[in-house]
Short mmCIF file of C-alpha atoms and ligand atoms in Angstrom, two decimals:
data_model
loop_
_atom_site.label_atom_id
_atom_site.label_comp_id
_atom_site.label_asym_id
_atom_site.label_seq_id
_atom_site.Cartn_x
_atom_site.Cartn_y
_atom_site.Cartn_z
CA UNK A 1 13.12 249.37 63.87
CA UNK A 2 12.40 247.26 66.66
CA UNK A 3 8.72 246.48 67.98
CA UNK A 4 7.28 248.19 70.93
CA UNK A 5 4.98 247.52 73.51
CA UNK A 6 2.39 249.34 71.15
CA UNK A 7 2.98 246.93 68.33
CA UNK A 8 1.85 243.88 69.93
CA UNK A 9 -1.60 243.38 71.67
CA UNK A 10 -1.04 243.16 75.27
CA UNK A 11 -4.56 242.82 76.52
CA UNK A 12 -4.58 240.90 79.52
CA UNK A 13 -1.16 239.17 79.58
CA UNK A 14 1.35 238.33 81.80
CA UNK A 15 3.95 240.60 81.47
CA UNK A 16 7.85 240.48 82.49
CA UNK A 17 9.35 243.51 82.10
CA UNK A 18 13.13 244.57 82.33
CA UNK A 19 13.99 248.42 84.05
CA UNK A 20 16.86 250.50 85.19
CA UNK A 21 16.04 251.34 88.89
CA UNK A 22 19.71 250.74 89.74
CA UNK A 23 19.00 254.20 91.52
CA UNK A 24 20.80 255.63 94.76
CA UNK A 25 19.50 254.61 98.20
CA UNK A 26 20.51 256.90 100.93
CA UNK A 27 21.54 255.48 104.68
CA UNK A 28 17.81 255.56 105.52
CA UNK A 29 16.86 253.34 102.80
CA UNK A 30 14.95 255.61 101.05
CA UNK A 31 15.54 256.54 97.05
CA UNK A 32 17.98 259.51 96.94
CA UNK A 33 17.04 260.44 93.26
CA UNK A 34 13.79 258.77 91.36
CA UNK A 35 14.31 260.05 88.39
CA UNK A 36 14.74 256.69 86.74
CA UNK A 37 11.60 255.31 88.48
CA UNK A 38 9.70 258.36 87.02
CA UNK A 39 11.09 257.87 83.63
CA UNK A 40 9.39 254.10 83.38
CA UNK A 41 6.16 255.30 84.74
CA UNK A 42 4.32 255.43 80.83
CA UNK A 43 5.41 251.85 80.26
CA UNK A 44 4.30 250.52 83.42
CA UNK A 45 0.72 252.33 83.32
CA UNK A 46 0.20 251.31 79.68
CA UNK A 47 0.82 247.94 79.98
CA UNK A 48 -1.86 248.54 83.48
CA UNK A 49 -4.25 250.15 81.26
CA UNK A 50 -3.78 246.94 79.43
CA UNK A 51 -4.57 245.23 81.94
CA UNK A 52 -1.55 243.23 82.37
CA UNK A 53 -0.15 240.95 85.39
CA UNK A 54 3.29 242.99 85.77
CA UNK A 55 6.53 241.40 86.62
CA UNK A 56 9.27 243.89 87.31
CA UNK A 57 12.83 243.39 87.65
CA UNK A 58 15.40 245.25 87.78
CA UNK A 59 19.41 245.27 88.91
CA UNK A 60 20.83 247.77 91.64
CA UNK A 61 24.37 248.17 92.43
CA UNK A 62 26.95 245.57 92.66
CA UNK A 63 25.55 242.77 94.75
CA UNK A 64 28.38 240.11 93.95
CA UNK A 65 24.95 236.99 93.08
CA UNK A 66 24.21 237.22 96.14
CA UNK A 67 21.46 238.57 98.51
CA UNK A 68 22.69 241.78 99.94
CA UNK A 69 20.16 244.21 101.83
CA UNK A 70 22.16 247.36 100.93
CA UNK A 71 20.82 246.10 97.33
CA UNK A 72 17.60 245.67 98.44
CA UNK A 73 15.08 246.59 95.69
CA UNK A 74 12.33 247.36 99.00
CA UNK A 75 13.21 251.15 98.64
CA UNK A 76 12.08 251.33 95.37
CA UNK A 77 9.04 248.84 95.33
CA UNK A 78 7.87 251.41 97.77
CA UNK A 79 8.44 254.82 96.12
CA UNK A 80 7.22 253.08 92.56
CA UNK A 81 3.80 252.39 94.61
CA UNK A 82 3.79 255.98 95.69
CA UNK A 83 4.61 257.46 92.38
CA UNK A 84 1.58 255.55 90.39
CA UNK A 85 -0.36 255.28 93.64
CA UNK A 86 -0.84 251.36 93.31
CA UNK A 87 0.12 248.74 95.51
CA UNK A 88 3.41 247.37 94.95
CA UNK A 89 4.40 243.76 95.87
CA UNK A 90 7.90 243.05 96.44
CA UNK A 91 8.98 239.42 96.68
CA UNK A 92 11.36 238.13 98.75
CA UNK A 93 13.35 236.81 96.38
CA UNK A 94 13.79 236.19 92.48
CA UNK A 95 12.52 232.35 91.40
CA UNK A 96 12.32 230.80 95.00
CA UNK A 97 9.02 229.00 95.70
CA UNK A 98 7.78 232.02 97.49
CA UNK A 99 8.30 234.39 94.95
CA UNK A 100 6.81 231.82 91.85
CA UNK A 101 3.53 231.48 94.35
CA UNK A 102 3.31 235.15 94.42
CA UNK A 103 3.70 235.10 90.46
CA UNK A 104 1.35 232.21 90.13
CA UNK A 105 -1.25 234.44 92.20
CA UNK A 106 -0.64 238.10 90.28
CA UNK A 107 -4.14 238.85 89.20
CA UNK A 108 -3.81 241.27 85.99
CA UNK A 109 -3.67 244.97 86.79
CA UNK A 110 -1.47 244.30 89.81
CA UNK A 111 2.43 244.73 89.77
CA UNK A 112 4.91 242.57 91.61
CA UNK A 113 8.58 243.41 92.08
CA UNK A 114 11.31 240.86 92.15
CA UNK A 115 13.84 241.18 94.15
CA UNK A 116 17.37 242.39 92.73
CA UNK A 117 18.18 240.38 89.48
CA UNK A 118 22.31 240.39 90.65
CA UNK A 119 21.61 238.66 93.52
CA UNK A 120 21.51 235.21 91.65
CA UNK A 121 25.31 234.70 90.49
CA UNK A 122 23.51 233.81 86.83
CA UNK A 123 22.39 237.01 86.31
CA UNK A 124 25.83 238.37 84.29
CA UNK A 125 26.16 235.09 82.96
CA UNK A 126 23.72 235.02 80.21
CA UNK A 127 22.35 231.95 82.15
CA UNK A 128 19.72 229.96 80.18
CA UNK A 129 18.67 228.08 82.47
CA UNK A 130 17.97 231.07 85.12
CA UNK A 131 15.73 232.64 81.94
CA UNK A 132 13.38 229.85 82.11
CA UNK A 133 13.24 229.74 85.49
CA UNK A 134 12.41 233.63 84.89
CA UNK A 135 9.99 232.84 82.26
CA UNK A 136 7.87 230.10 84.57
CA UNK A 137 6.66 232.80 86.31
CA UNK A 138 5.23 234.31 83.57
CA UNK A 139 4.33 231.09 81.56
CA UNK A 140 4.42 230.75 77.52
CA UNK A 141 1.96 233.00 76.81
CA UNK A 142 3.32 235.89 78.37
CA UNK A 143 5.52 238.88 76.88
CA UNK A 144 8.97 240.28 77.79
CA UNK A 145 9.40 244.32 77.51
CA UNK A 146 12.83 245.62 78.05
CA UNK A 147 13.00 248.85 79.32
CA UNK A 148 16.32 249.05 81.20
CA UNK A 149 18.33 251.08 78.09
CA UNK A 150 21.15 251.71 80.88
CA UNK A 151 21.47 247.50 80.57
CA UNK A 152 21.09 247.02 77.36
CA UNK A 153 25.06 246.78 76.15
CA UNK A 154 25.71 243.95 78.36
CA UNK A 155 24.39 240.12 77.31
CA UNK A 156 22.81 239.20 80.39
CA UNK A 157 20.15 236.64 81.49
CA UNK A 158 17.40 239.28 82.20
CA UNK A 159 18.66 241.89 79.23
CA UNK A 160 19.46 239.14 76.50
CA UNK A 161 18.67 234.80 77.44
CA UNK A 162 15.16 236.04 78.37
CA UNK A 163 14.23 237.54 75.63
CA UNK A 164 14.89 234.75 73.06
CA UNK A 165 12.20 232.37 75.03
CA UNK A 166 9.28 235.37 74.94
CA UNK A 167 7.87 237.42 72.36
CA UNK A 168 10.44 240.40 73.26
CA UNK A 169 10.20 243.95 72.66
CA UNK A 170 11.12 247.64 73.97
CA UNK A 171 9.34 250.00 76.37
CA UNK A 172 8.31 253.24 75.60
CA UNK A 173 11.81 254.82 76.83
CA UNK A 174 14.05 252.40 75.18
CA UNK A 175 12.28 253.11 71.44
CA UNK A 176 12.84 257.10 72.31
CA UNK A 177 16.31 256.00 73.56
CA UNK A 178 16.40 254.00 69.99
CA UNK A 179 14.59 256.46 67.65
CA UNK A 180 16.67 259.35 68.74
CA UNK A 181 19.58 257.63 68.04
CA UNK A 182 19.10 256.43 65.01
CA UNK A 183 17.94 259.67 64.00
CA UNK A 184 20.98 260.95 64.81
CA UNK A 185 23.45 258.41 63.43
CA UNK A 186 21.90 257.21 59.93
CA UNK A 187 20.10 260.25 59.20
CA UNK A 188 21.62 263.07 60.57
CA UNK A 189 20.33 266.69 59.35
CA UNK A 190 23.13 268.92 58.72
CA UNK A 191 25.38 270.29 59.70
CA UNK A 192 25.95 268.07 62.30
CA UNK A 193 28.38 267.82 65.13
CA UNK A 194 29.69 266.30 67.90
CA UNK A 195 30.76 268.03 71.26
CA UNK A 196 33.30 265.70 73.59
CA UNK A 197 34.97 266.25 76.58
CA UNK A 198 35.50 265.15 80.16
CA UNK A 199 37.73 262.91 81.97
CA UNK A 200 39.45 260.50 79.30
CA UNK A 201 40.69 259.89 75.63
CA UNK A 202 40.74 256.80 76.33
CA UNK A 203 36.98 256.24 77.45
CA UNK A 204 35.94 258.34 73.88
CA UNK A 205 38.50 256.88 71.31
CA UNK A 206 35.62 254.90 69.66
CA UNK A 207 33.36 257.81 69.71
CA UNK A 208 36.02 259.71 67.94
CA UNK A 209 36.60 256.84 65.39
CA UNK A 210 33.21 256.49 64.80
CA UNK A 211 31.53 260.24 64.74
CA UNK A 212 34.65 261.05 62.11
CA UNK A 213 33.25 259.25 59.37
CA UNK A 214 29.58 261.36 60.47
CA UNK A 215 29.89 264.20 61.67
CA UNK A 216 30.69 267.86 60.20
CA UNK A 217 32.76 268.83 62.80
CA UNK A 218 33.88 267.45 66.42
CA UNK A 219 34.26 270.29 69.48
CA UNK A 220 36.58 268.77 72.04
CA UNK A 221 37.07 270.06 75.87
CA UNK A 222 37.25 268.94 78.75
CA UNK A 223 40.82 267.01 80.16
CA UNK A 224 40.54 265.01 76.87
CA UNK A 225 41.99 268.05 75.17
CA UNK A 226 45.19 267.89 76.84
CA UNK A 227 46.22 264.90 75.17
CA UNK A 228 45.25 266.37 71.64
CA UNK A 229 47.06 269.63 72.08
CA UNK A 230 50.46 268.03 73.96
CA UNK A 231 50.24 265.65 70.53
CA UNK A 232 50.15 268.99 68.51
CA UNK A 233 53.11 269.82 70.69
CA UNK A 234 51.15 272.48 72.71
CA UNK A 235 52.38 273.22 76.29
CA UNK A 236 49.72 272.05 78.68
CA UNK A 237 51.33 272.20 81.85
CA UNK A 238 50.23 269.65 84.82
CA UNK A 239 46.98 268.99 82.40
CA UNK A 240 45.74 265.79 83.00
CA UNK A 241 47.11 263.86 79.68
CA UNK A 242 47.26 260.34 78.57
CA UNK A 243 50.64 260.31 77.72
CA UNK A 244 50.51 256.39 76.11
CA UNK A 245 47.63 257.88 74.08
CA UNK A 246 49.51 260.57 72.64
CA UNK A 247 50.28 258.77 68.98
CA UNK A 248 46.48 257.78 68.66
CA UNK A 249 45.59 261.22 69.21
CA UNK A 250 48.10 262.54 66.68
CA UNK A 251 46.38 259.60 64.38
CA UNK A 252 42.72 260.85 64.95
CA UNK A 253 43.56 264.26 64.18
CA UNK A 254 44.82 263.01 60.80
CA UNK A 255 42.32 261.15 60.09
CA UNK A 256 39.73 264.03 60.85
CA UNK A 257 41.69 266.29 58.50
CA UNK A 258 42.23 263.75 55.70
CA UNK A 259 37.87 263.26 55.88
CA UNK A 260 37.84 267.33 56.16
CA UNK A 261 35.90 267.06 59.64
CA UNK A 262 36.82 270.17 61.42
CA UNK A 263 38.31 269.45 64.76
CA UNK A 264 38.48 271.95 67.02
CA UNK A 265 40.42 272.31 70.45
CA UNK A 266 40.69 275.40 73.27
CA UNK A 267 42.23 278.05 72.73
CA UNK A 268 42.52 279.77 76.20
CA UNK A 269 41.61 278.15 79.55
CA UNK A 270 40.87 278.79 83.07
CA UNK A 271 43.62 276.91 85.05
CA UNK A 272 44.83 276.39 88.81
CA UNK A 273 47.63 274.60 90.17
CA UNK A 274 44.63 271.88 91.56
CA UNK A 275 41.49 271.08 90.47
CA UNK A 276 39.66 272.81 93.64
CA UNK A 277 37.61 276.05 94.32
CA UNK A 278 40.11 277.01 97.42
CA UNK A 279 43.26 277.70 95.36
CA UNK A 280 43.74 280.52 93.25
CA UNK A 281 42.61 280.46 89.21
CA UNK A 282 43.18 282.10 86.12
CA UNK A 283 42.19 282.58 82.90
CA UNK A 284 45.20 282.51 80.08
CA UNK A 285 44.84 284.22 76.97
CA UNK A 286 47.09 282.05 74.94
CA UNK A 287 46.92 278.20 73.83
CA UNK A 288 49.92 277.36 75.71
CA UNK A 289 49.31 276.57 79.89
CA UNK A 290 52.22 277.99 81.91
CA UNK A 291 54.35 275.14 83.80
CA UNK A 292 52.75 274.20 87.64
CA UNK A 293 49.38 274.78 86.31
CA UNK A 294 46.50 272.61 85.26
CA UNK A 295 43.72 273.47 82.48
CA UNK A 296 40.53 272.67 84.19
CA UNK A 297 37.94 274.95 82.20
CA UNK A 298 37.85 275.90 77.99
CA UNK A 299 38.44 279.96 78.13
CA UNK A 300 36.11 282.72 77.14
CA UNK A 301 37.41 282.98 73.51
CA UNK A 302 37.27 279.17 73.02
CA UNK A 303 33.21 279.04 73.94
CA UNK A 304 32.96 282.50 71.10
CA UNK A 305 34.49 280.34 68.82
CA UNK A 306 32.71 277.16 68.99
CA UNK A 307 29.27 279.81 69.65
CA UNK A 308 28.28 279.98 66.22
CA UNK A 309 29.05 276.92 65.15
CA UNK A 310 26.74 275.60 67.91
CA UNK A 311 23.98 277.54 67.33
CA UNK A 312 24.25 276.52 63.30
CA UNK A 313 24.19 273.49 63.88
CA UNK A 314 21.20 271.08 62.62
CA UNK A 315 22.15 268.27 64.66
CA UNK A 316 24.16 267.97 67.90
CA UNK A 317 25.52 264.80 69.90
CA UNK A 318 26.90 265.89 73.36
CA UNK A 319 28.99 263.78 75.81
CA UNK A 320 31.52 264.86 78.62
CA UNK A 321 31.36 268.34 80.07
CA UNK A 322 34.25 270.65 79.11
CA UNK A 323 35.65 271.18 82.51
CA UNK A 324 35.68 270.46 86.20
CA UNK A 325 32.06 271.95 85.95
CA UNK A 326 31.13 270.39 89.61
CA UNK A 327 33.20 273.57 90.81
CA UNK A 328 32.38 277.18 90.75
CA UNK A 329 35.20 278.05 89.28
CA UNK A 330 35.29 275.89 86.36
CA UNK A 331 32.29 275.36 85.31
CA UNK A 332 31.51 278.39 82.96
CA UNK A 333 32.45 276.31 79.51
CA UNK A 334 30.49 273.92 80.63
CA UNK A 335 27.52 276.69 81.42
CA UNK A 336 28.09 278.43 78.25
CA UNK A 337 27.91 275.47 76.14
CA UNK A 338 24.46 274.00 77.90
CA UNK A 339 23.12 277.21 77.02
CA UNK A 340 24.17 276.88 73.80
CA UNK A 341 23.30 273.56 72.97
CA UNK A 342 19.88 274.68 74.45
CA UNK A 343 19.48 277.66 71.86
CA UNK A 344 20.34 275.76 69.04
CA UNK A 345 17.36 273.02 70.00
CA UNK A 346 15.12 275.82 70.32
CA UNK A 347 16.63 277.27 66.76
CA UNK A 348 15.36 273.91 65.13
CA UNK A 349 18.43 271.58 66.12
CA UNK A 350 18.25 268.03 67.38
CA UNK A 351 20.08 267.45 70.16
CA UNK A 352 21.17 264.56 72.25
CA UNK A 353 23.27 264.70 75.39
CA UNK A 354 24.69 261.40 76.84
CA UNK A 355 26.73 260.22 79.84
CA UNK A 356 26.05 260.69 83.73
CA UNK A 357 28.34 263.88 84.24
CA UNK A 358 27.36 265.56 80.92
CA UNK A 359 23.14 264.98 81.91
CA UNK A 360 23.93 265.95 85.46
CA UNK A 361 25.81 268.78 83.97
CA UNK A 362 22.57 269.88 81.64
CA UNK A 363 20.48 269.20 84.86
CA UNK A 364 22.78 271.86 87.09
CA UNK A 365 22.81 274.71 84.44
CA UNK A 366 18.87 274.00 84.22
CA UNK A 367 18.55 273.49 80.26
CA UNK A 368 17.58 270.02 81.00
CA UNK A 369 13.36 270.56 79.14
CA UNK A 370 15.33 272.22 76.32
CA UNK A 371 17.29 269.34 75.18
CA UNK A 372 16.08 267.34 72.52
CA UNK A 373 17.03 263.62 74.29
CA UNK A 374 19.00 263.52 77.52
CA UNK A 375 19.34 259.38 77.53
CA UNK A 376 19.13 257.38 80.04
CA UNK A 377 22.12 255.57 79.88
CA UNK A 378 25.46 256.36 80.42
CA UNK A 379 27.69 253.12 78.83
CA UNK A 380 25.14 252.57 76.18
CA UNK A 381 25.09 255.20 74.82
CA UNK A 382 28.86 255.61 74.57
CA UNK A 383 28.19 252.12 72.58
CA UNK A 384 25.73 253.29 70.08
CA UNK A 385 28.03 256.48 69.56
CA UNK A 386 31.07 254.35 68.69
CA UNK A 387 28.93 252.27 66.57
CA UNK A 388 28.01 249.17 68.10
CA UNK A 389 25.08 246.78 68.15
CA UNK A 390 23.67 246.68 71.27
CA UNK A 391 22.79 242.91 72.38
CA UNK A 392 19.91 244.30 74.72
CA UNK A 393 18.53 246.18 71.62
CA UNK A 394 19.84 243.17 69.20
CA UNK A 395 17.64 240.20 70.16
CA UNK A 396 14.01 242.43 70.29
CA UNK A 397 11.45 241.35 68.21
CA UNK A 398 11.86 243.68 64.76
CA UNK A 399 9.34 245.50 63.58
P1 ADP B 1 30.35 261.72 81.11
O1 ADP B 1 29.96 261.07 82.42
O2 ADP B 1 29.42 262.80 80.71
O3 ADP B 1 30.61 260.72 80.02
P2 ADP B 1 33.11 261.79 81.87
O4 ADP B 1 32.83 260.83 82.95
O5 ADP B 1 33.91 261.33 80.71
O6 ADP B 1 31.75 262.45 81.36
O7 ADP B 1 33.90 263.04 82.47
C1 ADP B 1 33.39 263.84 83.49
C2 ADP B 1 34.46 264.29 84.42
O8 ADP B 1 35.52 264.94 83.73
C3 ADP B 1 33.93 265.31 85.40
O9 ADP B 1 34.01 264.78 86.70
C4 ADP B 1 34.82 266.51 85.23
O10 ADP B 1 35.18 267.14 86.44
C5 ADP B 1 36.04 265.93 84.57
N1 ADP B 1 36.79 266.93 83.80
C6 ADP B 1 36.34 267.70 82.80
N2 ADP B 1 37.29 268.54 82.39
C7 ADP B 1 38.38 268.31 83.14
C8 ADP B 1 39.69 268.86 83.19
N3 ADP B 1 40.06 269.83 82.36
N4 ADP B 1 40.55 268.36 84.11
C9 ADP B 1 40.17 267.39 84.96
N5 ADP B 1 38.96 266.81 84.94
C10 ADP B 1 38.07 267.26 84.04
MG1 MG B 2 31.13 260.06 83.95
#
């Protein structure tokens, strides 16, 4: 286990700490959704109720290291100051002279921003030297909390080279983001499975490789099914299908039934000729989709089938909806199973749901407070699921 900001005394420091608030900013400059500012509000009053000096930074968007006032971190300076209704100080920049006076004058209890971490080019670079020019404004005997789990797969100066010059360790979201998945992975309660779907094989092969040596049994929808069923030499029609993944498919399905992990794939579907709510759909009663049409939804007798295995499930890992669930017409699966997963957490199940469309999915069908642990963190999450160390994670302080 890795330290937290509760394992380390905190009283009066200086404190640079590491967030996601890569959030969307709408044409008014105003924050669109602040649901990851809301989610680091316990860290940042704790370490305030610490009385802490509080350096924030975080990254938003894709400013190319340099300054870029679409990118502009104002927007959120100003809703964080109206969600913990506290003043707010936004620098100008990130180490300029302005912004290290500004440090050099943070009294504790008050907060300053820096501006977007991507607009220095040494940002993705891991740069050591741009870490200690992070850490002078915080001086030696300050601490370094990383909160940002959406960062914390990628080795960068403000999610990895910082933290080996501080005394580094997670947030209160990044140790749920931790705990609940290594809960999950090393000590799963059983039966325990894993539900995948949405756009791409290809973007869940290590999930696959992975999970199959965990899990109890693996539920697949979504497009990601095509490719498994054409394998199995299963009409799918226009499906979307990863042809050059076709063999590896085949492979995986072996290897699932040589380790006896159930795999299981539709059995009916809703499909249309496109993938939009003004053409005509249907539902097909057989495995097979007709020629001219795509799958785009799992079908009614699919979601009875994988029902009870849902709902006896201990512990549950979900990531990728199991259709085109943005449109009315196929989203039902993708309902059905929400509800599902939802019953089964309130049965006694643990349940985790993971990547952008599958949360937003859990958000629509409004099972979201019924979920065990939605995370945070779309890419990182695929990287604990398939496995990996996460650097981020990695070079905290252990407990
Ligand atoms: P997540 O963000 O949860 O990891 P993905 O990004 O892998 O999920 O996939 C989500 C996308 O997959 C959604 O936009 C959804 O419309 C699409 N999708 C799901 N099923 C199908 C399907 N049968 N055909 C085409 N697209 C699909
Ligand atoms: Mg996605």
């Amino acid at each position: 286990m890795k330290k937290s900001i509760k394992d380390i005394d905190l009283k009066n420091k200086k404190v640079l700490i590491r967030v996601d608030y890569n959030v969307p900013i709408n044409e008014n400059a105003e924050v669109e959704d602040d649901t990851r500012i809301r989610e680091s509000l316990a860290t940042i009053q704790y370490l305030i109720e610490q009385n802490c000096a509080l350096i924030i930074m975080s990254h938003l968007g894709r400013p190319k290291g340099k300054p870029d006032a679409k990118y502009s971190l104002k927007p959120v300076a100003k809703k964080l100051q109206e969600l913990i209704n506290k003043s707010v100080k936004i620098a100008e920049g990130i180490v300029d002279e302005k912004t290290k006076q500004l440090a050099k004058n943070l009294k504790n209890g008050e907060i300053l921003m820096l501006e977007n971490i991507r607009f220095d080019p040494r940002e993705e670079k891991n740069d050591i030297e741009f870490a200690n020019e992070l850490k002078s404004l915080v001086g030696d005997d300050a601490v370094f909390v990383q909160d940002a789990f959406g960062s914390v797969h990628r080795a960068h100066t403000s999610t990895y080279a910082i933290a080996k010059l501080l005394p580094a360790v997670c947030g209160f979201l990044l140790e749920k983001e931790i705990k609940y998945f290594e809960k999950i992975l090393n000590s799963p309660e059983r039966p325990f499975i894993a539900i995948l779907g949405g756009a791409k094989v290809s973007d869940k092969i290590g999930v696959i490789e992975n999970l199959i040596n965990k899990v109890d049994g693996i539920i697949i929808g979504g497009a990601m099914a095509y490719t498994f069923l054409l394998s199995k030499e299963i009409k799918v029609g226009n499906s979307l299908v990863e042809k050059d993944k076709l063999d590896l498919a085949k492979g995986l399905l072996r290897k699932a039934e040589e380790k006896k992990v159930n795999i299981l794939l539709p059995i009916d579907h809703i499909v249309a000729t496109q993938a939009s709510d003004n053409v005509e759909y249907k539902y097909i009663d057989s495995i097979d989709i007709p020629d001219g049409y795509m799958g785009l939804d799992i079908g009614k007798n699919t979601v009875s089938r994988i029902a009870n295995i849902i709902l006896s499930a201990k512990t549950i890992v979900w990531n990728g909806p199991m259709g085109v669930f943005e449109l009315n017409n196929f989203q039902e699966g993708t309902r059905q199973v929400a509800l599902l997963v939802a019953n089964a957490t309130q049965k006694g199940a643990t349940s985790v749901v993971g990547g952008g469309d599958s949360v937003s999915a859990v958000k629509k069908f409004k099972v979201a407070d019924k979920i065990s642990h939605i995370s945070t963190g779309g890419g990182a999450s695929l990287e604990l699921l398939e496995g990996k160390t996460l650097p981020g994670i990695e070079v905290l302080l252990d407990k």
